[in-house]
């Protein structure tokens, strides 16, 4: 199997695979490509075998195939895209939580359920993005993001406890007095991450 990384043939990977093209050969090719990209500060985005797209797990099980094409992207570029997406999404998340707080204050907990579920999923995604980007950029101390992330996780735990105990007014108060102001801090950190990603690009 011929191996191409970002359009360039990499015969060293083809030579390392035996003629039997066993599962271990595909796995070894993938490991080699991952190692190469890691050294270059890039991340694997797409794998295609004979022009058929597939995920990493499927590629490891490939037997045969004429050519494998790996497409990568600079890690910093991917981080920048993710940060931009998070900053665009943040106002919608804040509006969702404001709507939940309003329903809870009006004793309409059932009406808040759907929005709350979506907002909770969105918050989980945001926390994941925030955490990964902070680690990739080594931005914890520089931006104070470690503290912000810890506070945000405390908010989530507190809201979860209030929800389980059906203390809906406490939830609304926590959203308004803690979560929404903390999301402002998240916004500031995301903007700082953006500056870091650009300056070290």
CSV table of N, CA and C in Angstrom, one decimal, residues 69-151:
chain,number,residue,atom,x,y,z
A,69,UNK,N,-4.4,7.8,2.0
A,69,UNK,CA,-4.1,9.2,1.9
A,69,UNK,C,-4.5,9.8,3.3
A,70,UNK,N,-3.5,10.5,3.9
A,70,UNK,CA,-3.7,11.1,5.2
A,70,UNK,C,-3.6,12.6,5.1
A,71,UNK,N,-4.7,13.3,5.6
A,71,UNK,CA,-4.7,14.7,5.5
A,71,UNK,C,-4.6,15.3,6.9
A,72,UNK,N,-3.7,16.3,7.1
A,72,UNK,CA,-3.5,16.8,8.5
A,72,UNK,C,-3.8,18.3,8.5
A,73,UNK,N,-3.7,18.9,9.7
A,73,UNK,CA,-3.9,20.3,9.9
A,73,UNK,C,-3.0,20.7,11.0
A,74,UNK,N,-2.5,21.9,11.0
A,74,UNK,CA,-1.7,22.4,12.2
A,74,UNK,C,-2.5,22.4,13.4
A,75,UNK,N,-2.0,21.9,14.5
A,75,UNK,CA,-2.7,21.8,15.8
A,75,UNK,C,-3.2,23.2,16.1
A,76,UNK,N,-2.4,24.2,16.0
A,76,UNK,CA,-2.7,25.6,16.3
A,76,UNK,C,-3.9,26.1,15.5
A,77,UNK,N,-3.9,25.8,14.2
A,77,UNK,CA,-5.0,26.2,13.3
A,77,UNK,C,-6.3,25.5,13.8
A,78,UNK,N,-6.2,24.3,14.1
A,78,UNK,CA,-7.4,23.6,14.6
A,78,UNK,C,-7.9,24.2,15.9
A,79,UNK,N,-7.0,24.5,16.8
A,79,UNK,CA,-7.3,25.2,18.1
A,79,UNK,C,-8.0,26.5,17.8
A,80,UNK,N,-7.5,27.3,16.8
A,80,UNK,CA,-8.1,28.6,16.5
A,80,UNK,C,-9.5,28.4,16.0
A,81,UNK,N,-9.7,27.5,15.1
A,81,UNK,CA,-11.1,27.2,14.6
A,81,UNK,C,-12.0,26.8,15.7
A,82,UNK,N,-11.6,26.0,16.6
A,82,UNK,CA,-12.4,25.5,17.8
A,82,UNK,C,-12.7,26.7,18.7
A,83,UNK,N,-11.7,27.5,18.9
A,83,UNK,CA,-12.0,28.7,19.8
A,83,UNK,C,-13.0,29.7,19.2
A,84,UNK,N,-12.8,29.9,17.9
A,84,UNK,CA,-13.8,30.8,17.2
A,84,UNK,C,-15.2,30.2,17.3
A,85,UNK,N,-15.3,28.9,17.1
A,85,UNK,CA,-16.6,28.3,17.2
A,85,UNK,C,-17.2,28.5,18.6
A,86,UNK,N,-16.4,28.3,19.6
A,86,UNK,CA,-16.8,28.4,21.0
A,86,UNK,C,-17.3,29.9,21.3
A,87,UNK,N,-16.5,30.8,20.8
A,87,UNK,CA,-16.9,32.2,21.0
A,87,UNK,C,-18.2,32.6,20.3
A,88,UNK,N,-18.5,32.0,19.2
A,88,UNK,CA,-19.7,32.3,18.5
A,88,UNK,C,-20.9,31.6,19.2
A,89,UNK,N,-20.6,30.4,19.8
A,89,UNK,CA,-21.7,29.6,20.5
A,89,UNK,C,-22.0,30.2,21.8
A,90,UNK,N,-21.1,30.8,22.5
A,90,UNK,CA,-21.3,31.3,23.9
A,90,UNK,C,-22.5,32.1,24.1
A,91,UNK,N,-22.8,33.1,23.3
A,91,UNK,CA,-24.0,33.9,23.5
A,91,UNK,C,-25.3,33.1,23.5
A,92,UNK,N,-25.4,32.1,22.6
A,92,UNK,CA,-26.5,31.2,22.6
A,92,UNK,C,-26.7,30.4,23.9
A,93,UNK,N,-25.5,30.0,24.4
A,93,UNK,CA,-25.5,29.2,25.6
A,93,UNK,C,-26.0,30.1,26.8
A,94,UNK,N,-25.5,31.3,26.8
A,94,UNK,CA,-26.0,32.3,27.9
A,94,UNK,C,-27.5,32.6,27.8
A,95,UNK,N,-28.0,32.8,26.6
A,95,UNK,CA,-29.4,33.0,26.4
A,95,UNK,C,-30.2,31.8,26.9
A,96,UNK,N,-29.7,30.6,26.6
A,96,UNK,CA,-30.4,29.4,27.0
A,96,UNK,C,-30.5,29.3,28.5
A,97,UNK,N,-29.4,29.6,29.2
A,97,UNK,CA,-29.4,29.6,30.7
A,97,UNK,C,-30.3,30.7,31.3
A,98,UNK,N,-30.3,31.8,30.6
A,98,UNK,CA,-31.1,32.9,31.1
A,98,UNK,C,-32.6,32.5,31.0
A,99,UNK,N,-32.9,31.8,29.9
A,99,UNK,CA,-34.3,31.3,29.7
A,99,UNK,C,-34.7,30.3,30.7
A,100,UNK,N,-33.7,29.4,31.1
A,100,UNK,CA,-34.0,28.4,32.1
A,100,UNK,C,-34.2,29.1,33.4
A,101,UNK,N,-33.4,30.1,33.8
A,101,UNK,CA,-33.5,30.8,35.1
A,101,UNK,C,-34.9,31.5,35.1
A,102,UNK,N,-35.3,32.1,34.1
A,102,UNK,CA,-36.6,32.8,34.0
A,102,UNK,C,-37.7,31.8,34.3
A,103,UNK,N,-37.7,30.7,33.6
A,103,UNK,CA,-38.8,29.6,33.8
A,103,UNK,C,-38.8,29.1,35.2
A,104,UNK,N,-37.6,28.9,35.8
A,104,UNK,CA,-37.5,28.4,37.2
A,104,UNK,C,-38.1,29.5,38.2
A,105,UNK,N,-37.8,30.7,37.9
A,105,UNK,CA,-38.2,31.8,38.8
A,105,UNK,C,-39.8,31.9,38.7
A,106,UNK,N,-40.3,31.6,37.6
A,106,UNK,CA,-41.8,31.6,37.4
A,106,UNK,C,-42.5,30.3,37.7
A,107,UNK,N,-41.8,29.4,38.4
A,107,UNK,CA,-42.3,28.2,38.8
A,107,UNK,C,-42.8,27.3,37.6
A,108,UNK,N,-42.0,27.4,36.6
A,108,UNK,CA,-42.3,26.6,35.4
A,108,UNK,C,-41.2,25.6,35.1
A,109,UNK,N,-40.9,24.8,36.0
A,109,UNK,CA,-39.7,23.9,35.9
A,109,UNK,C,-39.9,23.0,34.7
A,110,UNK,N,-41.1,22.5,34.5
A,110,UNK,CA,-41.3,21.6,33.4
A,110,UNK,C,-41.0,22.2,32.0
A,111,UNK,N,-41.4,23.5,31.9
A,111,UNK,CA,-41.1,24.2,30.7
A,111,UNK,C,-39.6,24.4,30.4
A,112,UNK,N,-38.8,24.4,31.5
A,112,UNK,CA,-37.4,24.6,31.4
A,112,UNK,C,-36.6,23.3,31.0
A,113,UNK,N,-37.3,22.2,31.1
A,113,UNK,CA,-36.6,20.9,30.9
A,113,UNK,C,-35.8,20.8,29.6
A,114,UNK,N,-36.5,21.0,28.5
A,114,UNK,CA,-35.9,20.9,27.2
A,114,UNK,C,-34.7,21.8,27.0
A,115,UNK,N,-34.9,23.0,27.3
A,115,UNK,CA,-33.8,24.0,27.2
A,115,UNK,C,-32.7,23.7,28.1
A,116,UNK,N,-33.0,23.2,29.3
A,116,UNK,CA,-32.0,22.9,30.3
A,116,UNK,C,-31.1,21.7,29.8
A,117,UNK,N,-31.7,20.7,29.2
A,117,UNK,CA,-31.0,19.6,28.7
A,117,UNK,C,-30.0,20.0,27.6
A,118,UNK,N,-30.5,20.9,26.7
A,118,UNK,CA,-29.6,21.4,25.6
A,118,UNK,C,-28.5,22.3,26.2
A,119,UNK,N,-28.9,23.1,27.1
A,119,UNK,CA,-27.9,24.0,27.7
A,119,UNK,C,-26.8,23.2,28.5
A,120,UNK,N,-27.2,22.2,29.2
A,120,UNK,CA,-26.3,21.3,29.9
A,120,UNK,C,-25.3,20.6,28.9
A,121,UNK,N,-25.8,20.1,27.8
A,121,UNK,CA,-25.0,19.5,26.8
A,121,UNK,C,-24.0,20.5,26.2
A,122,UNK,N,-24.5,21.7,26.0
A,122,UNK,CA,-23.7,22.8,25.4
A,122,UNK,C,-22.6,23.2,26.4
A,123,UNK,N,-22.9,23.2,27.7
A,123,UNK,CA,-21.9,23.6,28.7
A,123,UNK,C,-20.9,22.5,28.8
A,124,UNK,N,-21.3,21.2,28.7
A,124,UNK,CA,-20.3,20.2,28.8
A,124,UNK,C,-19.3,20.3,27.6
A,125,UNK,N,-19.8,20.6,26.4
A,125,UNK,CA,-19.0,20.8,25.2
A,125,UNK,C,-18.0,21.9,25.4
A,126,UNK,N,-18.5,23.0,26.0
A,126,UNK,CA,-17.7,24.2,26.2
A,126,UNK,C,-16.6,23.9,27.2
A,127,UNK,N,-16.9,23.2,28.2
A,127,UNK,CA,-15.9,22.9,29.3
A,127,UNK,C,-14.8,22.0,28.6
A,128,UNK,N,-15.2,21.1,27.8
A,128,UNK,CA,-14.2,20.2,27.1
A,128,UNK,C,-13.3,21.0,26.2
A,129,UNK,N,-13.9,21.9,25.4
A,129,UNK,CA,-13.1,22.7,24.5
A,129,UNK,C,-12.2,23.6,25.3
A,130,UNK,N,-12.7,24.2,26.3
A,130,UNK,CA,-11.9,25.1,27.2
A,130,UNK,C,-10.7,24.4,27.8
A,131,UNK,N,-10.9,23.2,28.3
A,131,UNK,CA,-9.9,22.4,29.0
A,131,UNK,C,-8.8,21.9,28.0
A,132,UNK,N,-9.3,21.4,26.8
A,132,UNK,CA,-8.3,20.9,25.8
A,132,UNK,C,-7.5,22.0,25.2
A,133,UNK,N,-8.1,23.2,24.9
A,133,UNK,CA,-7.4,24.3,24.3
A,133,UNK,C,-6.4,24.9,25.4
A,134,UNK,N,-6.8,24.9,26.6
A,134,UNK,CA,-5.8,25.4,27.6
A,134,UNK,C,-4.6,24.6,27.7
A,135,UNK,N,-4.8,23.2,27.7
A,135,UNK,CA,-3.7,22.3,27.8
A,135,UNK,C,-2.8,22.4,26.5
A,136,UNK,N,-3.4,22.4,25.3
A,136,UNK,CA,-2.6,22.5,24.1
A,136,UNK,C,-1.8,23.7,24.1
A,137,UNK,N,-2.4,24.8,24.5
A,137,UNK,CA,-1.7,26.1,24.5
A,137,UNK,C,-0.8,26.4,25.7
A,138,UNK,N,-0.9,25.4,26.7
A,138,UNK,CA,-0.2,25.6,28.0
A,138,UNK,C,-0.5,27.0,28.6
A,139,UNK,N,-1.8,27.2,28.6
A,139,UNK,CA,-2.3,28.6,29.0
A,139,UNK,C,-2.8,28.7,30.4
A,140,UNK,N,-2.7,27.7,31.2
A,140,UNK,CA,-3.3,27.7,32.5
A,140,UNK,C,-2.9,28.9,33.4
A,141,UNK,N,-1.6,29.0,33.6
A,141,UNK,CA,-1.1,30.1,34.5
A,141,UNK,C,-1.2,31.4,33.9
A,142,UNK,N,-0.9,31.5,32.6
A,142,UNK,CA,-0.8,32.8,31.9
A,142,UNK,C,-2.1,33.5,31.8
A,143,UNK,N,-3.2,32.7,31.7
A,143,UNK,CA,-4.5,33.3,31.5
A,143,UNK,C,-5.4,33.2,32.7
A,144,UNK,N,-5.0,32.4,33.7
A,144,UNK,CA,-5.8,32.2,34.9
A,144,UNK,C,-7.0,31.2,34.6
A,145,UNK,N,-6.8,30.5,33.5
A,145,UNK,CA,-7.9,29.6,33.0
A,145,UNK,C,-8.1,28.4,34.0
A,146,UNK,N,-7.1,28.0,34.7
A,146,UNK,CA,-7.2,26.9,35.6
A,146,UNK,C,-8.3,27.2,36.7
A,147,UNK,N,-8.2,28.4,37.2
A,147,UNK,CA,-9.1,28.9,38.2
A,147,UNK,C,-10.5,29.0,37.7
A,148,UNK,N,-10.7,29.6,36.5
A,148,UNK,CA,-12.0,29.7,35.8
A,148,UNK,C,-12.6,28.4,35.6
A,149,UNK,N,-11.8,27.4,35.1
A,149,UNK,CA,-12.3,26.1,34.8
A,149,UNK,C,-12.8,25.4,36.1
A,150,UNK,N,-12.0,25.6,37.2
A,150,UNK,CA,-12.4,25.0,38.5
A,150,UNK,C,-13.7,25.6,39.0
A,151,UNK,N,-13.9,26.9,38.8
A,151,UNK,CA,-15.1,27.6,39.3
A,151,UNK,C,-16.3,27.1,38.4
